[in-house]
Short mmCIF file of C-alpha atoms in Angstrom, two decimals:
data_model
loop_
_atom_site.label_atom_id
_atom_site.label_comp_id
_atom_site.label_asym_id
_atom_site.label_seq_id
_atom_site.Cartn_x
_atom_site.Cartn_y
_atom_site.Cartn_z
CA MET A 1 66.11 28.65 90.06
CA GLU A 2 69.84 28.87 90.83
CA PRO A 3 70.31 32.12 88.88
CA THR A 4 67.42 33.57 90.78
CA SER A 5 69.05 32.50 94.04
CA ASP A 6 72.40 33.98 92.99
CA THR A 7 70.69 37.26 92.13
CA ALA A 8 68.91 37.33 95.46
CA ILE A 9 72.17 36.68 97.29
CA SER A 10 74.19 39.21 95.29
CA GLU A 11 71.81 42.13 95.89
CA PRO A 12 72.51 42.41 99.68
CA ALA A 13 76.20 41.93 98.97
CA LYS A 14 76.20 44.79 96.48
CA LYS A 15 74.31 46.98 98.92
CA ALA A 16 76.80 46.22 101.68
CA LEU A 17 79.68 46.90 99.29
CA HIS A 18 78.24 50.31 98.36
CA GLU A 19 77.81 51.21 102.05
CA THR A 20 81.42 50.21 102.75
CA ILE A 21 82.67 52.39 99.89
CA GLU A 22 80.58 55.35 101.08
CA ARG A 23 81.89 55.01 104.63
CA THR A 24 85.44 54.81 103.32
CA VAL A 25 85.02 57.94 101.21
CA SER A 26 83.31 59.76 104.07
CA SER A 27 86.05 58.69 106.47
CA SER A 28 88.81 59.85 104.14
CA SER A 29 86.98 63.15 103.60
CA SER A 30 86.65 63.73 107.33
CA ILE A 31 90.33 62.86 107.82
CA GLN A 32 91.24 65.47 105.22
CA GLN A 33 89.07 68.04 106.97
CA GLN A 34 90.69 67.23 110.32
CA ASP A 35 94.13 67.54 108.76
CA ALA A 36 93.16 70.94 107.38
CA VAL A 37 91.97 72.10 110.80
CA LEU A 38 95.09 70.76 112.51
CA SER A 39 97.29 72.45 109.93
CA GLN A 40 95.73 75.77 110.99
CA ARG A 41 96.24 75.11 114.70
CA ILE A 42 99.67 73.46 114.70
CA PRO A 43 102.65 75.71 113.85
CA ASN A 44 104.12 75.06 110.44
CA SER A 45 107.25 73.00 110.12
CA PRO A 46 110.31 74.63 108.55
CA ASP A 47 109.61 72.75 105.32
CA GLN A 48 106.27 74.47 104.82
CA PRO A 49 106.10 77.84 103.02
CA LYS A 50 105.58 80.96 105.14
CA GLU A 51 102.46 81.91 103.20
CA GLU A 52 100.54 79.18 105.02
CA GLU A 53 101.21 80.59 108.51
CA THR A 54 98.06 81.58 110.36
CA SER A 55 99.63 83.21 113.41
CA PRO A 56 99.50 87.03 113.44
CA MET A 57 102.51 88.38 111.58
CA LEU A 58 103.09 92.10 112.07
CA GLY A 59 105.71 92.26 109.36
CA SER A 60 103.43 90.80 106.70
CA GLY A 61 100.48 92.94 107.76
CA GLU A 62 98.15 89.93 107.97
CA TYR A 63 96.38 88.63 111.06
CA ALA A 64 94.89 85.24 111.80
CA ASN A 65 91.48 86.72 112.59
CA GLY A 66 91.37 88.65 109.30
CA TYR A 67 91.62 92.07 110.97
CA HIS A 68 92.42 95.09 108.82
CA PHE A 69 93.29 98.53 110.12
CA PRO A 70 90.96 101.40 109.17
CA PRO A 71 91.74 102.97 105.80
CA LYS A 72 93.26 106.41 105.46
CA TYR A 73 90.61 108.88 104.33
CA PRO A 74 91.13 112.00 102.20
CA ILE A 75 91.82 115.21 104.13
CA LYS A 76 88.51 116.73 103.03
CA GLU A 77 86.52 113.84 104.50
CA GLN A 78 88.56 113.91 107.70
CA ILE A 79 87.82 117.61 108.16
CA GLN A 80 84.10 117.11 107.53
CA TRP A 81 83.82 114.26 110.04
CA GLY A 82 86.01 116.12 112.51
CA LEU A 83 83.77 119.18 112.39
CA LYS A 84 80.66 117.06 112.79
CA ALA A 85 82.16 115.19 115.76
CA TYR A 86 83.25 118.46 117.35
CA TRP A 87 79.77 119.92 116.93
CA ASP A 88 78.31 116.96 118.79
CA PHE A 89 80.95 117.45 121.50
CA TYR A 90 80.28 121.19 121.64
CA ASN A 91 76.60 120.60 122.38
CA THR A 92 77.51 118.91 125.65
CA GLY A 93 78.11 120.90 128.83
CA PHE A 94 81.77 119.97 129.05
CA GLY A 95 82.20 120.64 125.33
CA LEU A 96 80.93 124.19 125.71
CA PHE A 97 83.20 124.80 128.72
CA PHE A 98 86.21 123.35 126.88
CA THR A 99 85.53 125.51 123.81
CA VAL A 100 85.31 128.72 125.84
CA TYR A 101 88.46 127.78 127.76
CA ALA A 102 90.42 126.90 124.61
CA LEU A 103 89.37 130.09 122.81
CA ASN A 104 90.55 132.16 125.78
CA VAL A 105 93.91 130.41 125.86
CA ILE A 106 94.37 130.85 122.11
CA GLY A 107 93.18 134.47 122.06
CA TRP A 108 95.16 135.73 125.06
CA GLY A 109 98.19 133.67 124.06
CA PHE A 110 98.18 135.10 120.53
CA MET A 111 97.78 138.60 121.94
CA ILE A 112 100.81 138.35 124.24
CA VAL A 113 102.91 137.00 121.37
CA LEU A 114 101.99 140.05 119.30
CA LEU A 115 102.74 142.43 122.17
CA LEU A 116 106.10 140.85 122.92
CA GLY A 117 106.94 140.86 119.22
CA GLY A 118 106.33 144.61 118.95
CA ALA A 119 103.30 144.31 116.68
CA ALA A 120 101.71 147.45 118.19
CA PRO A 121 104.35 150.22 118.27
CA GLN A 122 101.64 152.83 118.93
CA MET A 123 101.27 151.38 122.44
CA CYS A 124 104.84 152.42 123.29
CA TRP A 125 104.08 156.16 123.54
CA VAL A 126 104.00 157.61 127.08
CA ASN A 127 103.54 161.36 127.54
CA GLY A 128 104.85 162.01 124.05
CA VAL A 129 107.91 159.82 124.55
CA TYR A 130 108.39 156.61 122.55
CA ASN A 131 109.63 153.94 124.97
CA CYS A 132 108.36 150.37 124.68
CA ASP A 133 110.03 149.38 127.97
CA ASN A 134 108.38 152.12 130.01
CA ILE A 135 106.47 150.36 132.79
CA ASN A 136 103.57 152.81 132.42
CA SER A 137 103.23 152.37 128.66
CA PRO A 138 100.01 150.79 127.34
CA ARG A 139 102.14 147.96 125.96
CA ARG A 140 103.54 146.98 129.37
CA ILE A 141 100.14 147.39 131.03
CA TRP A 142 98.46 145.04 128.56
CA ILE A 143 101.32 142.55 128.83
CA GLU A 144 100.65 142.48 132.58
CA ILE A 145 96.91 142.00 132.09
CA ASP A 146 97.51 139.29 129.51
CA SER A 147 99.99 137.48 131.75
CA GLN A 148 97.57 137.52 134.69
CA VAL A 149 94.76 136.06 132.58
CA LEU A 150 96.98 133.31 131.15
CA THR A 151 98.28 132.47 134.62
CA ALA A 152 94.70 132.05 135.85
CA LEU A 153 93.77 129.88 132.86
CA PHE A 154 96.78 127.60 133.24
CA SER A 155 96.32 127.41 137.00
CA ALA A 156 92.77 126.14 136.49
CA THR A 157 94.02 123.04 134.70
CA GLY A 158 97.34 122.73 136.54
CA PHE A 159 95.85 122.80 140.03
CA GLY A 160 92.65 121.09 138.92
CA MET A 161 94.57 118.03 137.73
CA ALA A 162 96.98 118.09 140.67
CA PRO A 163 95.06 115.54 142.83
CA TRP A 164 95.20 112.91 140.07
CA ARG A 165 98.88 113.58 139.41
CA ILE A 166 99.69 113.32 143.12
CA ARG A 167 97.75 110.04 143.20
CA ASP A 168 99.88 108.69 140.34
CA LEU A 169 103.06 109.70 142.17
CA TYR A 170 101.85 108.08 145.39
CA LEU A 171 101.09 104.77 143.65
CA LEU A 172 104.35 104.91 141.72
CA LEU A 173 106.39 105.46 144.89
CA ARG A 174 104.58 102.58 146.59
CA TYR A 175 105.67 100.34 143.75
CA ARG A 176 109.22 101.67 143.46
CA ILE A 177 109.96 101.73 147.20
CA ASN A 178 107.81 98.92 148.64
CA LYS A 179 107.54 96.78 145.46
CA ASP A 180 103.76 96.93 145.86
CA GLN A 181 102.40 95.08 142.82
CA LYS A 182 98.85 96.11 143.61
CA ALA A 183 99.84 99.78 143.34
CA LEU A 184 101.33 99.09 139.90
CA ARG A 185 98.18 97.22 138.89
CA ARG A 186 96.10 100.23 139.94
CA LEU A 187 98.25 102.48 137.77
CA ALA A 188 97.76 100.09 134.85
CA GLY A 189 94.01 100.29 135.40
CA VAL A 190 94.04 104.10 135.45
CA HIS A 191 96.23 104.33 132.34
CA ARG A 192 94.76 101.29 130.58
CA ALA A 193 95.20 102.92 127.18
CA TRP A 194 98.95 102.29 127.16
CA ILE A 195 100.40 100.72 130.32
CA ARG A 196 100.89 96.98 129.77
CA LEU A 197 102.08 94.88 132.70
CA GLU A 198 104.74 92.20 132.62
CA GLY A 199 103.22 89.02 131.21
CA SER A 200 100.14 90.75 129.80
CA ASP A 201 101.22 89.86 126.27
CA LYS A 202 100.79 86.18 127.20
CA LEU A 203 97.12 86.61 128.13
CA PRO A 204 94.47 85.04 125.86
CA PRO A 205 93.65 87.51 123.05
CA THR A 206 89.91 87.23 123.76
CA LEU A 207 90.23 88.22 127.41
CA GLY A 208 88.69 91.62 128.16
CA PRO A 209 86.67 93.57 130.73
CA LYS A 210 83.45 91.79 129.74
CA ASN A 211 84.64 88.26 130.50
CA ILE A 212 87.60 88.64 132.86
CA GLU A 213 85.58 87.89 136.00
CA GLU A 214 83.75 84.87 134.52
CA THR A 215 86.68 83.29 132.69
CA THR A 216 87.94 79.87 133.75
CA MET A 217 91.23 80.27 131.89
CA PRO A 218 94.25 80.52 134.23
CA TYR A 219 96.24 83.77 134.21
CA ASP A 220 98.82 85.54 136.35
CA GLU A 221 97.14 88.02 138.69
CA ASN A 222 100.06 90.45 138.43
CA SER A 223 99.68 90.64 134.65
CA VAL A 224 96.21 92.25 134.78
CA PRO A 225 95.22 95.66 136.22
CA TYR A 226 93.27 96.21 139.40
CA PRO A 227 90.26 96.31 139.56
CA LEU A 228 89.85 93.50 137.06
CA GLU A 229 87.26 95.33 134.97
CA THR A 230 89.91 97.92 134.03
CA ILE A 231 91.77 95.38 131.91
CA PRO A 232 92.29 96.69 128.36
CA ASP A 233 89.77 95.61 125.74
CA ALA A 234 90.55 92.48 123.78
CA PRO A 235 92.91 93.56 120.96
CA PRO A 236 91.15 93.64 117.57
CA THR A 237 94.30 92.31 115.89
CA GLY A 238 94.51 89.38 118.29
CA VAL A 239 98.01 90.54 119.25
CA ARG A 240 98.76 92.16 122.60
CA ALA A 241 101.36 94.89 122.99
CA PRO A 242 104.55 94.01 124.86
CA PRO A 243 105.04 95.14 128.47
CA SER A 244 105.48 98.89 128.84
CA ASP A 245 108.77 100.53 129.75
CA LEU A 246 107.92 101.84 133.21
CA ARG A 247 110.79 104.33 133.05
CA LYS A 248 108.66 106.34 130.65
CA PHE A 249 105.84 106.37 133.16
CA ASP A 250 108.35 107.58 135.76
CA MET A 251 109.26 110.41 133.44
CA ILE A 252 105.64 111.35 132.72
CA THR A 253 104.69 111.30 136.41
CA TRP A 254 107.63 113.40 137.57
CA LEU A 255 107.22 115.89 134.71
CA ASN A 256 103.58 116.37 135.70
CA ILE A 257 104.56 116.94 139.34
CA ILE A 258 107.32 119.38 138.35
CA TYR A 259 104.80 121.18 136.15
CA VAL A 260 102.50 121.65 139.16
CA ILE A 261 105.46 123.04 141.16
CA PHE A 262 106.41 125.46 138.39
CA GLN A 263 102.77 126.51 138.03
CA ALA A 264 102.57 127.19 141.77
CA ALA A 265 105.76 129.26 141.58
CA LEU A 266 104.40 131.20 138.61
CA SER A 267 101.12 131.89 140.39
CA GLY A 268 102.95 133.03 143.51
CA VAL A 269 105.17 135.40 141.55
CA MET A 270 102.25 136.81 139.56
CA TRP A 271 99.75 137.17 142.39
CA PHE A 272 101.92 138.10 145.37
CA LEU A 273 104.26 140.51 143.61
CA SER A 274 103.24 143.59 141.66
CA ARG A 275 104.62 144.52 138.30
CA TYR A 276 106.72 147.18 140.00
CA ASN A 277 108.70 144.86 142.30
CA ARG A 278 108.53 141.60 140.32
CA PRO A 279 111.82 140.59 138.63
CA PRO A 280 111.10 140.83 134.89
CA TRP A 281 112.78 137.50 134.07
CA THR A 282 110.64 135.39 136.42
CA THR A 283 107.47 135.50 134.35
CA GLY A 284 109.09 134.47 131.08
CA VAL A 285 111.23 131.73 132.61
CA LEU A 286 108.40 130.16 134.61
CA PHE A 287 106.00 130.34 131.67
CA ALA A 288 108.58 128.54 129.51
CA LEU A 289 109.26 125.87 132.16
CA THR A 290 105.58 125.09 132.69
CA PHE A 291 105.04 124.82 128.94
CA ILE A 292 108.08 122.57 128.41
CA THR A 293 107.27 120.15 131.25
CA SER A 294 103.57 119.78 130.48
CA SER A 295 104.12 119.47 126.72
CA THR A 296 106.91 116.90 127.10
CA ALA A 297 104.80 114.72 129.40
CA GLY A 298 101.85 114.93 127.02
CA ILE A 299 103.92 114.09 123.95
CA ILE A 300 105.50 111.04 125.60
CA GLU A 301 102.13 109.70 126.74
CA VAL A 302 100.45 110.24 123.36
CA LYS A 303 103.33 108.47 121.64
CA GLN A 304 102.96 105.45 123.94
CA VAL A 305 99.22 105.28 123.28
CA LEU A 306 99.78 105.35 119.52
CA ASN A 307 102.45 102.64 119.77
CA VAL A 308 99.99 100.35 121.56
CA LYS A 309 97.26 101.05 119.00
CA ALA A 310 99.66 100.27 116.17
CA ILE A 311 100.08 96.75 117.61
CA GLU A 312 96.69 95.97 119.16
CA GLY A 313 94.62 97.79 116.53
CA VAL A 314 91.54 99.96 116.82
CA GLN A 315 87.87 99.10 116.54
CA LEU A 316 86.49 99.41 113.02
CA THR A 317 83.44 101.55 112.44
CA LYS A 318 80.70 100.75 109.95
CA ARG A 319 82.15 103.43 107.69
CA ASP A 320 85.59 101.78 107.81
CA ILE A 321 84.19 98.37 106.87
CA GLN A 322 82.20 99.80 103.97
CA ARG A 323 85.17 101.79 102.67
CA LEU A 324 87.50 98.78 102.82
CA ALA A 325 84.97 96.63 100.93
CA ARG A 326 84.38 99.32 98.31
CA ASP A 327 88.07 100.00 97.74
CA LYS A 328 88.76 96.27 97.47
CA GLU A 329 86.22 96.01 94.65
CA LEU A 330 87.73 99.07 92.95
CA GLY A 331 91.27 97.75 93.34
CA ILE A 332 92.38 100.58 95.64
CA PRO A 333 95.12 99.19 97.93
CA HIS A 334 95.32 99.84 101.67
CA TYR A 335 98.30 98.84 103.77
CA ASN A 336 97.36 96.88 106.86
CA ASN A 337 99.03 99.11 109.44
CA PHE A 338 98.03 101.97 111.71
CA HIS A 339 99.08 104.75 109.33
CA ASP A 340 98.05 102.95 106.10
CA LYS A 341 101.55 103.48 104.66
CA ASP A 342 103.87 101.25 102.67
CA PRO A 343 106.25 99.78 105.30
CA GLU A 344 109.01 99.22 102.74
CA GLU A 345 108.78 102.83 101.57
CA GLU A 346 108.84 104.09 105.16
CA GLU A 347 111.88 101.94 105.91
CA ARG A 348 113.63 103.28 102.81
CA LYS A 349 112.94 106.88 103.89
CA ARG A 350 114.29 106.20 107.38
CA ALA A 351 117.43 104.64 105.91
CA GLU A 352 117.97 107.63 103.60
CA LYS A 353 117.44 110.05 106.47
CA ALA A 354 119.95 108.17 108.63
CA ALA A 355 122.45 108.11 105.76
CA ARG A 356 122.08 111.88 105.20
CA ARG A 357 122.53 112.51 108.91
CA LYS A 358 125.60 110.30 109.01
CA SER A 359 127.17 111.83 105.89
CA GLY A 360 126.44 115.33 107.21
CA PHE A 361 128.18 114.50 110.47
CA PHE A 362 131.28 113.24 108.66
CA ARG A 363 131.34 116.28 106.34
CA LYS A 364 131.15 118.55 109.38
CA SER A 365 133.97 116.63 111.07
CA GLU A 366 136.15 116.85 107.94
CA LYS A 367 135.48 120.59 107.66
CA THR A 368 136.45 121.12 111.29
CA ALA A 369 139.63 119.09 110.81
CA LEU A 370 140.63 121.08 107.70
CA GLU A 371 139.98 124.38 109.46
CA SER A 372 142.15 123.32 112.40
CA VAL A 373 145.00 122.50 109.99
#
């Protein structure tokens, strides 16, 4: 009977022992899982290898959220998609208007270039005399007609956009003179594609126009645009662009205002003076000044927008996701940056270009010194 009693007593003990072992194993497993999670949240110590970092690293081209920039497509595919997208745009009312306007600018602009370049010498004959500068020659008459049409076309956009450009100047002056932060926040809301306020790079990466008003996370009011719903979309990369250099916005704003002034001067000269009493140099000079100011402002702004996109990323389309997955299976590499280019190769090209420029400068200096001797 004693063996039977020992067996009866040992069974519960064994069961309890097994449960203790299972709890111990489960506990150690959960501790390992917690350590793994904490290792992802807590910054790595200097002893740990850099490969284990999970914070977004622009230099390495890897992001904590797994974001990848869209791949670079072949030129043929880009043209096909571009034509399809333009056709959809053309079928809208504004698209039709823009197409007609652009064709007129291109057509009349190309025509005046040909006339000024002497591409039609037959238009220089007047009463049997060949004189391209004769004011009554067909060439000069058509140059006048062409100039009037181009002035009207450029005035439509120049004066049409003037109210918005004056608004930007008004808000900018309020900020520069009165230190009005709300005026600056309004400007950031209008130009949300590239203006980033001081401290905006410290905002939570998930904060965007859809949740800004409901969020309970604290943030600096002066680091977000006004109204709140004009805050930029949450960056796909999880990294926000640094604060913008407002001096560039100063330059863009003043160039746009100067463009409007030059356009008004050009219109006044063209419409209030005839071709007989108008100084011949005024048209060419004012046309050049309007082109330079408007183009410079546009180039600066586009460059700022692209710089922000290169940091914050762009939304992936379904086509982008499918192409990245397909190319990954095929072993086709894509660099995780805005232009899908090898950063080391680009850096090498820039270094070579700088070296050539530097060596060329020294060769020119040596040549000048030898000639002076």
